[in-house]
Amino acid sequence: MTTVLVVDDEPLVRDVVARYLRREGFETIEAGDGGTAKTLITTRDPDLVVLDLMLPGIDGLSLCRWIRSRGDLPVIMLTARGETADRIVGLDVGADDYVAKPFSTRELVMRVKAVLRRSRPPQPDRERLVFDGLEIDPAGHAVVRDGEALRLTAKEFDLLYFLASNPRQVFSRSQLMASVWGYEAALDTGTLAVHIRRLRSKIEREPARPTRLETVWGVGYRFVP
């Protein structure tokens, strides 16, 4: 059974989120602070973490950095509505997605399913892609640029692989959200732009002058081999 760790210092929020997740067939474990969450991650090995930004002791951002330093465990960040800076920082430190409080439990469950679906091990029929100075290996979930192994989150890898599998084809924001995140663009308020920026910082030789991930103004993005 897929296990979701719910980390929030508000017992009511934890209870509601956990109850809805269990209703959808997930197993849930809960933590009210960052220290307890760390212990549960190392001892229970959850499949995904729903993580509140504001936590006593170890805050959500620090915990997310720690999670990302250990591997690709998917993280959905809970942030205060309207705190755009918090959401961007959360994505910057490696969160796969975020939901703003107050949130719809149905939306949260949908996002949990979408993130899990996209973070599953790659299918064996996905081929390795090789370009000038850039290698993308779905079997090993690895990206190498100029001989150097890059560390990408699961969602960054999925976005890069999708674009690179369709070189020179321009995809709109709506198409990318549907294909990579698994939900409509109407639910996105900056996730895609942040992931594009993070990918450019990793795969581009000059991120300020991208030659791999190009913006086609008024249309969307494309990968240039």
Coordinates of C-alpha atoms in Angstrom, one line a residue:
M1 CA 0.0 0.0 0.0
T2 CA 1.3 3.5 -0.8
T3 CA 2.2 5.4 2.3
V4 CA 1.9 9.2 2.6
L5 CA 3.5 11.1 5.5
V6 CA 1.4 14.1 6.5
V7 CA 3.5 16.8 8.3
D8 CA 1.6 19.7 9.9
D9 CA 1.7 21.2 13.4
E10 CA -2.1 21.6 13.3
P11 CA -3.8 18.3 14.5
L12 CA -7.0 19.2 12.7
V13 CA -5.3 19.7 9.4
R14 CA -3.4 16.4 9.8
D15 CA -6.6 14.6 10.7
V16 CA -8.6 15.9 7.8
V17 CA -5.8 15.3 5.2
A18 CA -5.0 11.8 6.5
R19 CA -8.7 10.9 6.6
Y20 CA -9.3 11.8 3.0
L21 CA -6.1 10.1 1.8
R22 CA -7.1 6.9 3.7
R23 CA -10.5 7.1 2.0
E24 CA -8.7 7.0 -1.4
G25 CA -6.8 3.9 -0.4
F26 CA -3.6 5.4 1.0
E27 CA -1.9 4.4 4.2
T28 CA -1.0 7.5 6.2
I29 CA 1.5 8.4 9.0
E30 CA 1.6 11.7 10.7
A31 CA 4.1 14.2 12.3
G32 CA 3.5 17.5 14.0
D33 CA 7.1 18.8 13.7
G34 CA 10.2 18.4 11.6
G35 CA 12.1 16.2 14.0
T36 CA 9.4 13.6 14.1
A37 CA 9.0 13.8 10.4
K38 CA 12.7 13.0 9.9
T39 CA 12.5 10.0 12.1
L40 CA 9.4 8.7 10.3
I41 CA 11.1 9.2 6.9
T42 CA 14.1 7.2 7.9
T43 CA 12.2 4.4 9.7
R44 CA 9.0 4.1 7.7
D45 CA 10.2 5.0 4.2
P46 CA 7.0 6.8 3.0
D47 CA 6.2 7.1 -0.7
L48 CA 5.3 10.8 -0.6
V49 CA 5.4 13.7 2.0
V50 CA 2.7 16.3 2.4
L51 CA 4.7 19.0 4.2
D52 CA 3.5 22.2 5.8
L53 CA 5.9 25.2 5.4
M54 CA 5.5 26.5 8.9
L55 CA 6.7 23.9 11.5
P56 CA 8.1 24.2 15.0
G57 CA 11.8 23.3 15.3
I58 CA 12.9 22.2 11.8
D59 CA 10.9 24.3 9.4
G60 CA 9.4 22.9 6.2
L61 CA 12.0 24.4 3.9
S62 CA 14.9 23.0 5.9
L63 CA 13.1 19.6 6.0
C64 CA 12.5 19.7 2.3
R65 CA 16.2 20.4 1.6
W66 CA 17.1 17.5 3.8
I67 CA 14.7 15.2 2.0
R68 CA 16.0 16.3 -1.3
S69 CA 19.6 15.7 -0.2
R70 CA 18.7 12.1 0.5
G71 CA 17.0 11.3 -2.8
D72 CA 13.9 11.8 -4.9
L73 CA 11.1 11.2 -2.3
P74 CA 8.2 13.3 -3.7
V75 CA 7.2 16.3 -1.6
I76 CA 4.0 18.4 -1.8
M77 CA 4.3 21.7 0.1
L78 CA 1.5 23.3 2.0
T79 CA 1.8 27.1 1.9
A80 CA -0.3 30.1 3.0
R81 CA -2.5 31.5 0.3
G82 CA -1.1 34.5 -1.4
E83 CA 2.5 33.8 -0.2
T84 CA 4.0 33.6 -3.7
A85 CA 7.5 34.0 -2.4
D86 CA 7.1 31.0 -0.1
R87 CA 5.8 28.9 -3.0
I88 CA 8.7 29.8 -5.2
V89 CA 11.2 29.1 -2.5
G90 CA 9.5 25.8 -1.8
L91 CA 9.8 24.7 -5.4
D92 CA 13.4 26.0 -5.5
V93 CA 14.5 23.7 -2.6
G94 CA 13.0 20.7 -4.3
A95 CA 9.3 20.4 -3.6
D96 CA 7.5 18.7 -6.5
D97 CA 4.3 20.6 -6.1
Y98 CA 2.4 22.8 -3.6
V99 CA -1.1 23.5 -2.4
A100 CA -2.2 26.8 -0.9
K101 CA -4.1 26.9 2.4
P102 CA -7.0 26.9 2.8
F103 CA -7.2 24.1 0.3
S104 CA -9.7 21.6 -1.1
T105 CA -9.1 18.1 0.1
R106 CA -10.2 16.8 -3.3
E107 CA -7.6 18.9 -5.0
L108 CA -4.9 17.8 -2.6
V109 CA -5.7 14.1 -3.1
M110 CA -5.6 14.7 -6.9
R111 CA -2.2 16.3 -6.7
V112 CA -0.9 13.5 -4.5
K113 CA -2.1 11.0 -7.1
A114 CA -0.6 13.0 -10.0
V115 CA 2.8 13.4 -8.3
L116 CA 3.0 9.7 -7.4
R117 CA 2.0 8.8 -10.9
R118 CA 4.8 10.9 -12.4
S119 CA 7.4 9.8 -9.8
R120 CA 7.0 6.0 -10.4
P121 CA 10.1 4.2 -11.9
P122 CA 10.3 4.9 -15.7
Q123 CA 8.9 2.4 -18.1
P124 CA 11.5 0.2 -19.8
D125 CA 10.5 1.3 -23.3
R126 CA 11.6 4.8 -22.7
E127 CA 14.8 5.3 -24.7
R128 CA 18.0 7.0 -23.6
L129 CA 18.4 10.4 -25.3
V130 CA 21.8 11.7 -26.3
F131 CA 22.5 15.2 -27.6
D132 CA 25.6 17.3 -27.9
G133 CA 27.0 17.3 -24.4
L134 CA 23.8 16.1 -22.8
E135 CA 22.6 12.6 -22.0
I136 CA 19.2 11.7 -20.5
D137 CA 18.9 8.1 -19.2
P138 CA 15.3 7.1 -18.1
A139 CA 16.4 3.7 -16.9
G140 CA 18.8 5.2 -14.4
H141 CA 16.8 8.4 -14.0
A142 CA 20.1 10.2 -14.7
V143 CA 21.2 13.3 -16.6
V144 CA 24.8 14.0 -17.6
R145 CA 26.0 17.4 -18.9
D146 CA 29.5 17.6 -20.3
G147 CA 30.5 14.5 -18.4
E148 CA 29.1 15.8 -15.1
A149 CA 26.1 14.0 -13.4
L150 CA 23.3 16.4 -12.6
R151 CA 20.9 16.1 -9.7
L152 CA 17.3 16.5 -10.8
T153 CA 14.1 16.1 -8.9
A154 CA 11.6 13.6 -10.2
K155 CA 9.4 16.3 -11.7
E156 CA 12.4 18.2 -13.3
F157 CA 13.5 14.9 -14.9
D158 CA 9.9 14.2 -16.2
L159 CA 9.7 17.7 -17.7
L160 CA 13.1 17.6 -19.3
Y161 CA 12.5 14.1 -20.7
F162 CA 9.1 15.0 -22.1
L163 CA 10.5 18.1 -23.9
A164 CA 13.6 16.4 -25.1
S165 CA 11.6 13.4 -26.5
N166 CA 9.8 15.9 -28.7
P167 CA 12.7 18.2 -29.9
R168 CA 11.9 21.5 -31.5
Q169 CA 8.1 21.0 -30.8
V170 CA 6.6 23.9 -29.0
F171 CA 4.3 23.0 -26.0
S172 CA 1.9 25.4 -24.4
R173 CA 1.7 25.8 -20.6
S174 CA -1.6 23.9 -20.6
Q175 CA -0.1 21.0 -22.6
L176 CA 2.9 20.7 -20.3
M177 CA 0.8 20.8 -17.1
A178 CA -1.5 18.1 -18.5
S179 CA 1.3 15.9 -19.8
V180 CA 3.9 16.3 -17.0
W181 CA 1.9 17.2 -13.9
G182 CA -1.3 15.4 -14.9
Y183 CA -3.8 18.2 -14.2
E184 CA -5.2 21.3 -15.8
A185 CA -3.1 24.5 -16.1
A186 CA -5.9 26.4 -14.2
L187 CA -4.6 24.8 -11.0
D188 CA -1.0 26.1 -11.6
T189 CA 0.1 29.5 -10.4
G190 CA 3.8 29.4 -11.3
T191 CA 5.0 25.8 -10.9
L192 CA 5.9 25.4 -14.5
A193 CA 7.9 28.6 -14.7
V194 CA 9.9 27.7 -11.6
H195 CA 10.7 24.3 -12.9
I196 CA 11.8 25.7 -16.3
R197 CA 14.1 28.1 -14.4
R198 CA 15.5 25.4 -12.2
L199 CA 16.2 23.1 -15.2
R200 CA 17.9 25.9 -17.1
S201 CA 20.2 26.5 -14.1
K202 CA 21.3 22.9 -14.3
I203 CA 21.4 21.9 -18.0
E204 CA 22.3 25.3 -19.7
R205 CA 25.9 26.4 -20.0
E206 CA 24.6 30.0 -19.6
P207 CA 21.2 29.9 -17.9
A208 CA 20.6 33.6 -18.6
R209 CA 21.0 32.8 -22.3
P210 CA 19.2 29.4 -22.7
T211 CA 19.9 27.4 -25.9
R212 CA 18.4 24.1 -24.8
L213 CA 15.1 25.2 -23.2
E214 CA 13.8 28.0 -25.3
T215 CA 10.8 30.2 -24.5
V216 CA 8.6 30.9 -27.5
W217 CA 6.9 34.1 -26.4
G218 CA 3.1 33.9 -26.4
V219 CA 3.2 30.2 -27.1
G220 CA 5.2 28.1 -24.7
Y221 CA 8.5 26.2 -24.5
R222 CA 10.6 23.9 -26.6
F223 CA 13.7 21.8 -26.4
V224 CA 16.4 22.5 -28.9
P225 CA 18.8 19.5 -29.5

